[in-house]
Amino acid sequence: GESVGLHLPTLSVQEGDNSIINCAYSNSASDYFIWYKQESGKGPQFIIDIRSNMDKRQGQRVTVLLNKTVKHLSLQIAATQPGDSAVYFCAENGENSGYALNFGKGTSLLVTP
Amino acid sequence: DAGVIQSPRHEVTEMGQEVTLRCKPISGHDYLFWYRQTMMRGLELLIYFNNNVPIDDSGMPEDRFSAKMPNASFSTLKIQPSEPRDSAVYFCASSLGWGNTEAFFGQGTRLTVV
């Protein structure tokens, strides 16, 4: 069935380096792709979204890239900080799902000093 | 606003008992979602409401699960009878308006059924 998945379950980066978290999706009818961050013991928190008719969107220290040809989504975090350590989820929604968020499995990002 | 408020934060119950999880969404949000999170299955959407009306409950795993939203400021998720495989973290989230990508999640309820 339609799903959102991730390439890697864990990623370890050094403080100050850039991080890239990848996600594959299968639902071509999605309207939006979204990244959420979940810190230990907390609920997921919205980071950034991108509409399906765009290929790049930048936020504060984060950039999301969308490649619809290969159905791939990535989140780039510049100058990764210890506070960025968390689990990152990609998600999608669209009119066909009533705009309910459909989440992938998550990637754990560990920032080492 | 205090955000989405869930209670209890932790619940330990015996198999066969009834469990009720509670959620207070952010005031003014039209949509309320219940998710379940496990290591094996990740974040699963169980049910969501729009203006207190259940829209899609296809994610509810069994008839043992039921959810209600009697008013705009309160929702419950009930499991009766509970089973060990129901052990998970249950999240409630709310969002504002159709097509909104930013859902605000509560802290979750960690349910353990022994």
CSV table of C-alpha atoms in Angstrom, one decimal:
chain,number,residue,atom,x,y,z
A,1,GLY,CA,0.0,0.0,0.0
A,2,GLU,CA,1.0,3.7,0.1
A,3,SER,CA,3.6,4.4,2.6
A,4,VAL,CA,6.3,6.7,3.7
A,5,GLY,CA,9.6,5.1,4.7
A,6,LEU,CA,13.2,5.9,5.6
A,7,HIS,CA,16.5,4.7,4.3
A,8,LEU,CA,18.4,4.6,7.6
A,9,PRO,CA,17.2,4.1,11.1
A,10,THR,CA,20.2,5.9,12.8
A,11,LEU,CA,22.6,8.7,11.9
A,12,SER,CA,25.6,9.9,14.0
A,13,VAL,CA,27.2,13.2,13.2
A,14,GLN,CA,29.7,15.5,14.9
A,15,GLU,CA,28.7,18.8,16.3
A,16,GLY,CA,29.1,21.5,13.7
A,17,ASP,CA,28.8,19.2,10.7
A,18,ASN,CA,25.8,19.2,8.4
A,19,SER,CA,23.3,16.4,8.7
A,20,ILE,CA,21.2,14.9,5.9
A,21,ILE,CA,18.2,12.7,6.7
A,22,ASN,CA,16.5,10.9,3.8
A,23,CYS,CA,13.1,9.6,3.2
A,24,ALA,CA,11.4,7.6,0.4
A,25,TYR,CA,7.7,7.9,-0.3
A,26,SER,CA,5.3,6.0,-2.5
A,27,ASN,CA,2.2,8.2,-2.5
A,28,SER,CA,2.3,10.3,-5.7
A,29,ALA,CA,-1.0,12.0,-4.7
A,30,SER,CA,0.5,13.7,-1.6
A,31,ASP,CA,0.0,17.4,-1.4
A,32,TYR,CA,2.5,18.2,1.2
A,33,PHE,CA,5.6,16.5,2.7
A,34,ILE,CA,6.5,17.4,6.2
A,35,TRP,CA,9.4,16.9,8.7
A,36,TYR,CA,8.8,16.4,12.4
A,37,LYS,CA,11.3,16.1,15.2
A,38,GLN,CA,10.6,14.0,18.3
A,39,GLU,CA,12.8,14.5,21.4
A,40,SER,CA,12.9,11.8,24.1
A,41,GLY,CA,9.7,11.7,26.1
A,42,LYS,CA,7.9,14.3,24.0
A,43,GLY,CA,5.5,14.3,21.2
A,44,PRO,CA,6.5,15.1,17.6
A,45,GLN,CA,7.1,18.7,16.7
A,46,PHE,CA,6.7,20.3,13.3
A,47,ILE,CA,9.9,21.5,11.7
A,48,ILE,CA,9.2,22.4,8.0
A,49,ASP,CA,6.9,21.4,5.2
A,50,ILE,CA,7.1,21.5,1.4
A,51,ARG,CA,4.3,21.6,-1.1
A,52,SER,CA,4.4,18.9,-3.7
A,53,ASN,CA,4.8,21.4,-6.6
A,54,MET,CA,8.1,22.7,-5.0
A,55,ASP,CA,11.6,21.1,-5.0
A,56,LYS,CA,13.3,23.1,-2.2
A,57,ARG,CA,12.4,25.1,0.8
A,58,GLN,CA,14.6,26.7,3.4
A,59,GLY,CA,14.0,27.4,7.1
A,60,GLN,CA,16.2,28.4,9.9
A,61,ARG,CA,19.3,26.0,9.6
A,62,VAL,CA,17.1,23.5,7.8
A,63,THR,CA,16.5,22.8,4.1
A,64,VAL,CA,14.0,20.3,2.7
A,65,LEU,CA,14.6,18.9,-0.8
A,66,LEU,CA,11.9,17.1,-2.8
A,67,ASN,CA,12.7,14.9,-5.8
A,68,LYS,CA,9.4,13.8,-7.3
A,69,THR,CA,11.1,11.8,-10.1
A,70,VAL,CA,12.6,9.3,-7.6
A,71,LYS,CA,10.0,10.0,-4.9
A,72,HIS,CA,12.7,11.1,-2.4
A,73,LEU,CA,12.6,13.7,0.4
A,74,SER,CA,15.5,14.9,2.4
A,75,LEU,CA,16.1,17.2,5.4
A,76,GLN,CA,19.4,19.0,5.7
A,77,ILE,CA,20.4,20.5,9.0
A,78,ALA,CA,23.3,23.0,8.9
A,79,ALA,CA,25.8,23.2,11.7
A,80,THR,CA,24.2,20.4,13.7
A,81,GLN,CA,24.0,21.1,17.4
A,82,PRO,CA,23.6,18.8,20.4
A,83,GLY,CA,20.0,20.0,20.7
A,84,ASP,CA,19.3,18.5,17.3
A,85,SER,CA,19.6,15.0,18.7
A,86,ALA,CA,16.2,13.5,18.3
A,87,VAL,CA,14.2,11.2,16.1
A,88,TYR,CA,13.2,12.7,12.8
A,89,PHE,CA,10.0,11.7,10.9
A,90,CYS,CA,9.0,12.4,7.4
A,91,ALA,CA,5.3,12.6,6.8
A,92,GLU,CA,2.9,13.3,4.0
A,93,ASN,CA,-0.7,14.4,3.7
A,94,GLY,CA,-3.1,15.2,1.0
A,95,GLU,CA,-6.7,15.5,0.1
A,96,ASN,CA,-7.0,11.8,-0.5
A,97,SER,CA,-6.2,11.1,3.2
A,98,GLY,CA,-8.3,13.9,4.5
A,99,TYR,CA,-5.1,15.8,5.3
A,100,ALA,CA,-4.3,13.4,8.2
A,101,LEU,CA,-0.6,13.0,8.6
A,102,ASN,CA,0.9,9.7,7.5
A,103,PHE,CA,4.3,9.2,9.2
A,104,GLY,CA,7.3,7.2,8.2
A,105,LYS,CA,9.2,5.0,10.7
A,106,GLY,CA,11.8,7.7,11.8
A,107,THR,CA,15.5,8.2,11.9
A,108,SER,CA,17.4,8.7,15.1
A,109,LEU,CA,20.0,11.5,14.9
A,110,LEU,CA,22.8,11.5,17.4
A,111,VAL,CA,25.0,14.5,17.6
A,112,THR,CA,28.4,13.9,19.2
A,113,PRO,CA,30.8,16.5,20.6
B,1,ASP,CA,-2.2,28.3,25.5
B,2,ALA,CA,-0.8,25.3,27.4
B,3,GLY,CA,-0.8,23.2,24.2
B,4,VAL,CA,-2.4,19.8,23.8
B,5,ILE,CA,-2.9,18.2,27.2
B,6,GLN,CA,-3.1,14.5,27.7
B,7,SER,CA,-3.8,12.5,30.8
B,8,PRO,CA,-2.6,10.3,32.4
B,9,ARG,CA,1.1,10.5,31.4
B,10,HIS,CA,1.6,6.9,32.4
B,11,GLU,CA,-0.8,4.1,32.9
B,12,VAL,CA,-0.2,0.6,34.0
B,13,THR,CA,-3.1,-1.8,34.0
B,14,GLU,CA,-3.8,-5.5,34.0
B,15,MET,CA,-5.0,-7.4,31.0
B,16,GLY,CA,-8.7,-7.3,30.7
B,17,GLN,CA,-9.2,-3.9,32.4
B,18,GLU,CA,-10.7,-0.9,30.7
B,19,VAL,CA,-8.4,2.0,30.0
B,20,THR,CA,-9.4,5.5,29.2
B,21,LEU,CA,-7.0,8.1,27.8
B,22,ARG,CA,-8.0,11.7,27.8
B,23,CYS,CA,-7.1,14.7,25.6
B,24,LYS,CA,-7.7,18.4,25.6
B,25,PRO,CA,-6.9,20.0,22.3
B,26,ILE,CA,-5.7,23.5,21.7
B,27,SER,CA,-8.6,25.9,21.8
B,28,GLY,CA,-9.8,26.8,18.3
B,29,HIS,CA,-8.3,23.8,16.5
B,30,ASP,CA,-10.8,22.1,14.3
B,31,TYR,CA,-9.0,18.8,14.0
B,32,LEU,CA,-8.1,16.2,16.6
B,33,PHE,CA,-6.0,13.1,15.9
B,34,TRP,CA,-5.2,10.0,18.0
B,35,TYR,CA,-1.9,8.3,17.2
B,36,ARG,CA,-0.3,5.2,18.6
B,37,GLN,CA,3.5,4.8,18.6
B,38,THR,CA,5.4,1.6,19.0
B,39,MET,CA,9.0,0.7,17.9
B,40,MET,CA,7.7,-1.9,15.5
B,41,ARG,CA,5.0,0.0,13.8
B,42,GLY,CA,6.0,3.6,14.3
B,43,LEU,CA,3.3,6.3,14.5
B,44,GLU,CA,0.0,5.0,13.4
B,45,LEU,CA,-3.1,7.1,13.0
B,46,LEU,CA,-6.0,5.6,14.8
B,47,ILE,CA,-8.8,8.1,14.3
B,48,TYR,CA,-9.4,11.7,13.7
B,49,PHE,CA,-12.2,14.2,14.2
B,50,ASN,CA,-13.3,17.4,12.5
B,51,ASN,CA,-15.4,19.7,14.5
B,52,ASN,CA,-16.1,16.9,17.0
B,53,VAL,CA,-17.3,14.5,14.3
B,54,PRO,CA,-15.3,11.3,13.6
B,55,ILE,CA,-14.1,11.4,10.0
B,56,ASP,CA,-11.9,8.4,9.6
B,57,ASP,CA,-11.6,5.5,12.1
B,58,SER,CA,-10.0,3.0,9.7
B,59,GLY,CA,-6.9,2.9,11.8
B,60,MET,CA,-8.6,1.7,15.0
B,61,PRO,CA,-7.2,-1.8,15.3
B,62,GLU,CA,-10.2,-3.6,16.8
B,63,ASP,CA,-13.7,-3.1,18.3
B,64,ARG,CA,-12.0,-3.0,21.6
B,65,PHE,CA,-10.9,0.5,20.7
B,66,SER,CA,-13.4,3.4,20.7
B,67,ALA,CA,-13.0,7.2,20.7
B,68,LYS,CA,-15.3,10.0,21.4
B,69,MET,CA,-15.3,13.8,21.2
B,70,PRO,CA,-18.3,15.1,23.2
B,71,ASN,CA,-17.2,18.7,22.7
B,72,ALA,CA,-14.5,20.8,21.2
B,73,SER,CA,-12.3,20.8,24.2
B,74,PHE,CA,-12.3,17.1,25.2
B,75,SER,CA,-11.7,13.7,23.6
B,76,THR,CA,-11.3,10.2,25.0
B,77,LEU,CA,-9.8,7.0,23.6
B,78,LYS,CA,-11.0,3.9,25.4
B,79,ILE,CA,-9.7,0.3,25.2
B,80,GLN,CA,-11.9,-2.4,26.6
B,81,PRO,CA,-10.7,-5.0,27.4
B,82,SER,CA,-7.1,-4.1,27.2
B,83,GLU,CA,-4.4,-6.6,26.1
B,84,PRO,CA,-0.6,-6.6,26.4
B,85,ARG,CA,-0.2,-5.9,22.7
B,86,ASP,CA,-1.9,-2.6,23.3
B,87,SER,CA,1.1,-1.4,25.2
B,88,ALA,CA,2.4,1.7,23.4
B,89,VAL,CA,2.6,5.5,23.7
B,90,TYR,CA,-0.7,7.1,22.6
B,91,PHE,CA,-0.6,10.6,21.3
B,92,CYS,CA,-3.3,13.1,20.8
B,93,ALA,CA,-2.7,16.0,18.4
B,94,SER,CA,-4.8,18.9,17.1
B,95,SER,CA,-4.5,21.2,14.1
B,96,LEU,CA,-6.1,24.3,12.8
B,97,GLY,CA,-8.1,24.1,9.6
B,98,TRP,CA,-8.3,21.9,6.5
B,99,GLY,CA,-5.0,21.1,4.9
B,100,ASN,CA,-2.9,22.3,7.8
B,101,THR,CA,0.4,20.5,7.9
B,102,GLU,CA,1.3,21.6,11.5
B,103,ALA,CA,-0.2,19.3,14.0
B,104,PHE,CA,0.5,20.0,17.7
B,105,PHE,CA,1.1,16.9,19.7
B,106,GLY,CA,0.6,16.3,23.4
B,107,GLN,CA,3.2,14.7,25.6
B,108,GLY,CA,1.6,11.3,25.1
B,109,THR,CA,0.3,8.6,27.4
B,110,ARG,CA,2.6,5.6,28.0
B,111,LEU,CA,0.3,2.6,28.4
B,112,THR,CA,1.6,-0.7,29.8
B,113,VAL,CA,-0.8,-3.6,29.9
B,114,VAL,CA,0.5,-6.5,32.0
